[in-house]
């Protein structure tokens, strides 16, 4: 902004006193003060609005970068899943073809997703074990 030293302020006050006279000088000073406050307030509003817009742009840029990173990670995970899925599908096809008469072409990779190994259940005792527990009382 404009630099006004003390000497310049005194010179302006003397010129205003000579031009306006002592009766109109206080009213002119109040008017000049009010005008200066409005200018400063307007300048502060413009500056804060510009800062807000810059912050919004920064947030939008960060959001776009985050979305791009998320999309690239999602694509990378899909590729990794496909790389893991293919050998598993082949292994399941080999196991199914060796255990059944069904041709290998009948097994699709979608069959692999629902495939679970069939393990024999451990046999449970047919009768529950009971402990001989008679109440022990003190006579």
mmCIF file of C-alpha atoms in Angstrom:
data_model
loop_
_atom_site.group_PDB
_atom_site.id
_atom_site.type_symbol
_atom_site.label_atom_id
_atom_site.label_comp_id
_atom_site.label_asym_id
_atom_site.label_seq_id
_atom_site.Cartn_x
_atom_site.Cartn_y
_atom_site.Cartn_z
ATOM 1 C CA UNK A 1 0.000 0.000 0.000
ATOM 2 C CA UNK A 2 0.963 3.645 0.024
ATOM 3 C CA UNK A 3 3.644 4.577 2.552
ATOM 4 C CA UNK A 4 2.751 7.784 4.418
ATOM 5 C CA UNK A 5 5.304 9.075 6.878
ATOM 6 C CA UNK A 6 4.589 11.327 9.852
ATOM 7 C CA UNK A 7 5.920 14.382 7.999
ATOM 8 C CA UNK A 8 3.569 13.770 5.067
ATOM 9 C CA UNK A 9 0.625 13.351 7.473
ATOM 10 C CA UNK A 10 1.399 16.708 9.126
ATOM 11 C CA UNK A 11 1.698 18.396 5.724
ATOM 12 C CA UNK A 12 -1.678 16.933 4.614
ATOM 13 C CA UNK A 13 -3.307 18.063 7.882
ATOM 14 C CA UNK A 14 -2.001 21.634 7.381
ATOM 15 C CA UNK A 15 -3.239 21.755 3.775
ATOM 16 C CA UNK A 16 -6.651 20.399 4.839
ATOM 17 C CA UNK A 17 -6.849 22.971 7.648
ATOM 18 C CA UNK A 18 -6.059 25.801 5.240
ATOM 19 C CA UNK A 19 -8.454 24.575 2.496
ATOM 20 C CA UNK A 20 -11.410 23.447 4.637
ATOM 21 C CA UNK A 21 -11.049 25.659 7.649
ATOM 22 C CA UNK A 22 -11.361 24.666 11.292
ATOM 23 C CA UNK A 23 -15.166 24.224 11.155
ATOM 24 C CA UNK A 24 -15.310 21.632 8.338
ATOM 25 C CA UNK A 25 -12.068 19.775 9.145
ATOM 26 C CA UNK A 26 -13.519 17.339 11.790
ATOM 27 C CA UNK A 27 -16.399 16.303 9.480
ATOM 28 C CA UNK A 28 -14.021 15.823 6.545
ATOM 29 C CA UNK A 29 -11.708 13.711 8.739
ATOM 30 C CA UNK A 30 -14.642 11.497 9.786
ATOM 31 C CA UNK A 31 -15.729 11.096 6.161
ATOM 32 C CA UNK A 32 -12.170 10.275 5.076
ATOM 33 C CA UNK A 33 -11.851 7.730 7.920
ATOM 34 C CA UNK A 34 -15.141 6.050 6.990
ATOM 35 C CA UNK A 35 -14.104 5.922 3.320
ATOM 36 C CA UNK A 36 -10.724 4.441 4.266
ATOM 37 C CA UNK A 37 -12.456 1.786 6.428
ATOM 38 C CA UNK A 38 -14.748 0.818 3.532
ATOM 39 C CA UNK A 39 -11.802 0.521 1.162
ATOM 40 C CA UNK A 40 -9.886 -1.650 3.629
ATOM 41 C CA UNK A 41 -12.946 -3.802 4.307
ATOM 42 C CA UNK A 42 -13.539 -4.272 0.580
ATOM 43 C CA UNK A 43 -9.878 -5.125 0.035
ATOM 44 C CA UNK A 44 -9.965 -7.666 2.896
ATOM 45 C CA UNK A 45 -13.123 -9.249 1.452
ATOM 46 C CA UNK A 46 -11.551 -9.570 -1.995
ATOM 47 C CA UNK A 47 -8.364 -11.019 -0.524
ATOM 48 C CA UNK A 48 -10.243 -13.567 1.614
ATOM 49 C CA UNK A 49 -12.388 -14.576 -1.382
ATOM 50 C CA UNK A 50 -9.290 -15.134 -3.515
ATOM 51 C CA UNK A 51 -7.695 -17.190 -0.719
ATOM 52 C CA UNK A 52 -10.864 -19.296 -0.416
ATOM 53 C CA UNK A 53 -10.901 -19.925 -4.167
ATOM 54 C CA UNK A 54 -7.247 -20.962 -4.055
ATOM 55 C CA UNK A 55 -7.966 -23.363 -1.198
ATOM 56 C CA UNK A 56 -10.915 -24.838 -3.109
ATOM 57 C CA UNK A 57 -8.724 -25.355 -6.169
ATOM 58 C CA UNK A 58 -6.067 -27.022 -4.002
ATOM 59 C CA UNK A 59 -8.684 -29.361 -2.509
ATOM 60 C CA UNK A 60 -10.039 -30.213 -5.969
ATOM 61 C CA UNK A 61 -6.529 -30.951 -7.224
ATOM 62 C CA UNK A 62 -5.818 -33.193 -4.224
ATOM 63 C CA UNK A 63 -9.128 -35.010 -4.764
ATOM 64 C CA UNK A 64 -8.331 -35.597 -8.453
ATOM 65 C CA UNK A 65 -4.890 -36.955 -7.533
ATOM 66 C CA UNK A 66 -6.392 -39.237 -4.877
ATOM 67 C CA UNK A 67 -8.995 -40.531 -7.339
ATOM 68 C CA UNK A 68 -6.287 -41.233 -9.918
ATOM 69 C CA UNK A 69 -4.192 -43.091 -7.330
ATOM 70 C CA UNK A 70 -7.222 -45.100 -6.206
ATOM 71 C CA UNK A 71 -8.046 -46.033 -9.785
ATOM 72 C CA UNK A 72 -4.482 -47.135 -10.494
ATOM 73 C CA UNK A 73 -4.437 -49.218 -7.307
ATOM 74 C CA UNK A 74 -7.758 -50.774 -8.241
ATOM 75 C CA UNK A 75 -6.426 -51.710 -11.688
ATOM 76 C CA UNK A 76 -3.274 -53.117 -10.115
ATOM 77 C CA UNK A 77 -5.356 -55.240 -7.716
ATOM 78 C CA UNK A 78 -7.489 -56.541 -10.612
ATOM 79 C CA UNK A 79 -4.358 -57.546 -12.509
ATOM 80 C CA UNK A 80 -2.953 -59.292 -9.444
ATOM 81 C CA UNK A 81 -6.232 -61.112 -8.882
ATOM 82 C CA UNK A 82 -6.241 -62.253 -12.510
ATOM 83 C CA UNK A 83 -2.648 -63.449 -12.198
ATOM 84 C CA UNK A 84 -3.550 -65.490 -9.111
ATOM 85 C CA UNK A 85 -6.871 -66.693 -10.532
ATOM 86 C CA UNK A 86 -5.449 -68.202 -13.731
ATOM 87 C CA UNK A 87 -3.020 -70.717 -12.085
ATOM 88 C CA UNK A 88 -5.689 -71.673 -9.550
ATOM 89 C CA UNK A 89 -8.187 -72.337 -12.327
ATOM 90 C CA UNK A 90 -5.657 -74.522 -14.117
ATOM 91 C CA UNK A 91 -4.918 -76.435 -10.919
ATOM 92 C CA UNK A 92 -8.609 -77.035 -10.250
ATOM 93 C CA UNK A 93 -9.123 -78.160 -13.841
ATOM 94 C CA UNK A 94 -6.249 -80.597 -13.501
ATOM 95 C CA UNK A 95 -7.599 -81.973 -10.215
ATOM 96 C CA UNK A 96 -11.124 -82.317 -11.563
ATOM 97 C CA UNK A 97 -9.942 -83.933 -14.766
ATOM 98 C CA UNK A 98 -7.826 -86.447 -12.878
ATOM 99 C CA UNK A 99 -10.620 -87.386 -10.447
ATOM 100 C CA UNK A 100 -13.516 -87.558 -12.877
ATOM 101 C CA UNK A 101 -14.256 -88.570 -16.419
ATOM 102 C CA UNK A 102 -15.416 -85.040 -17.273
ATOM 103 C CA UNK A 103 -13.341 -83.353 -19.934
ATOM 104 C CA UNK A 104 -11.141 -80.463 -18.871
ATOM 105 C CA UNK A 105 -13.074 -78.046 -21.110
ATOM 106 C CA UNK A 106 -16.170 -78.467 -18.902
ATOM 107 C CA UNK A 107 -14.470 -76.655 -15.998
ATOM 108 C CA UNK A 108 -14.491 -72.891 -16.225
ATOM 109 C CA UNK A 109 -12.624 -70.354 -14.107
ATOM 110 C CA UNK A 110 -15.962 -69.365 -12.556
ATOM 111 C CA UNK A 111 -16.183 -72.894 -11.129
ATOM 112 C CA UNK A 112 -12.982 -72.191 -9.215
ATOM 113 C CA UNK A 113 -14.539 -69.385 -7.194
ATOM 114 C CA UNK A 114 -17.122 -71.640 -5.571
ATOM 115 C CA UNK A 115 -14.828 -74.687 -5.268
ATOM 116 C CA UNK A 116 -13.960 -75.812 -1.780
ATOM 117 C CA UNK A 117 -11.853 -78.774 -0.827
ATOM 118 C CA UNK A 118 -13.940 -81.618 0.497
ATOM 119 C CA UNK A 119 -12.297 -82.798 3.669
ATOM 120 C CA UNK A 120 -13.590 -85.701 5.746
ATOM 121 C CA UNK A 121 -15.168 -84.659 8.996
ATOM 122 C CA UNK A 122 -13.496 -85.919 12.120
ATOM 123 C CA UNK A 123 -15.563 -88.536 13.812
ATOM 124 C CA UNK A 124 -17.114 -87.484 17.038
ATOM 125 C CA UNK A 125 -17.719 -89.991 19.829
ATOM 126 C CA UNK A 126 -21.168 -91.454 19.447
ATOM 127 C CA UNK A 127 -21.928 -91.283 23.138
ATOM 128 C CA UNK A 128 -21.041 -88.258 25.167
ATOM 129 C CA UNK A 129 -18.462 -88.874 27.800
ATOM 130 C CA UNK A 130 -19.828 -88.369 31.262
ATOM 131 C CA UNK A 131 -17.889 -87.871 34.375
ATOM 132 C CA UNK A 132 -18.881 -89.814 37.369
ATOM 133 C CA UNK A 133 -19.719 -86.879 39.510
ATOM 134 C CA UNK A 134 -21.654 -87.617 42.611
ATOM 135 C CA UNK A 135 -22.243 -84.805 44.983
ATOM 136 C CA UNK A 136 -19.657 -84.907 47.678
ATOM 137 C CA UNK A 137 -21.119 -83.597 50.841
ATOM 138 C CA UNK A 138 -19.733 -83.297 54.298
ATOM 139 C CA UNK A 139 -21.573 -85.322 56.900
#
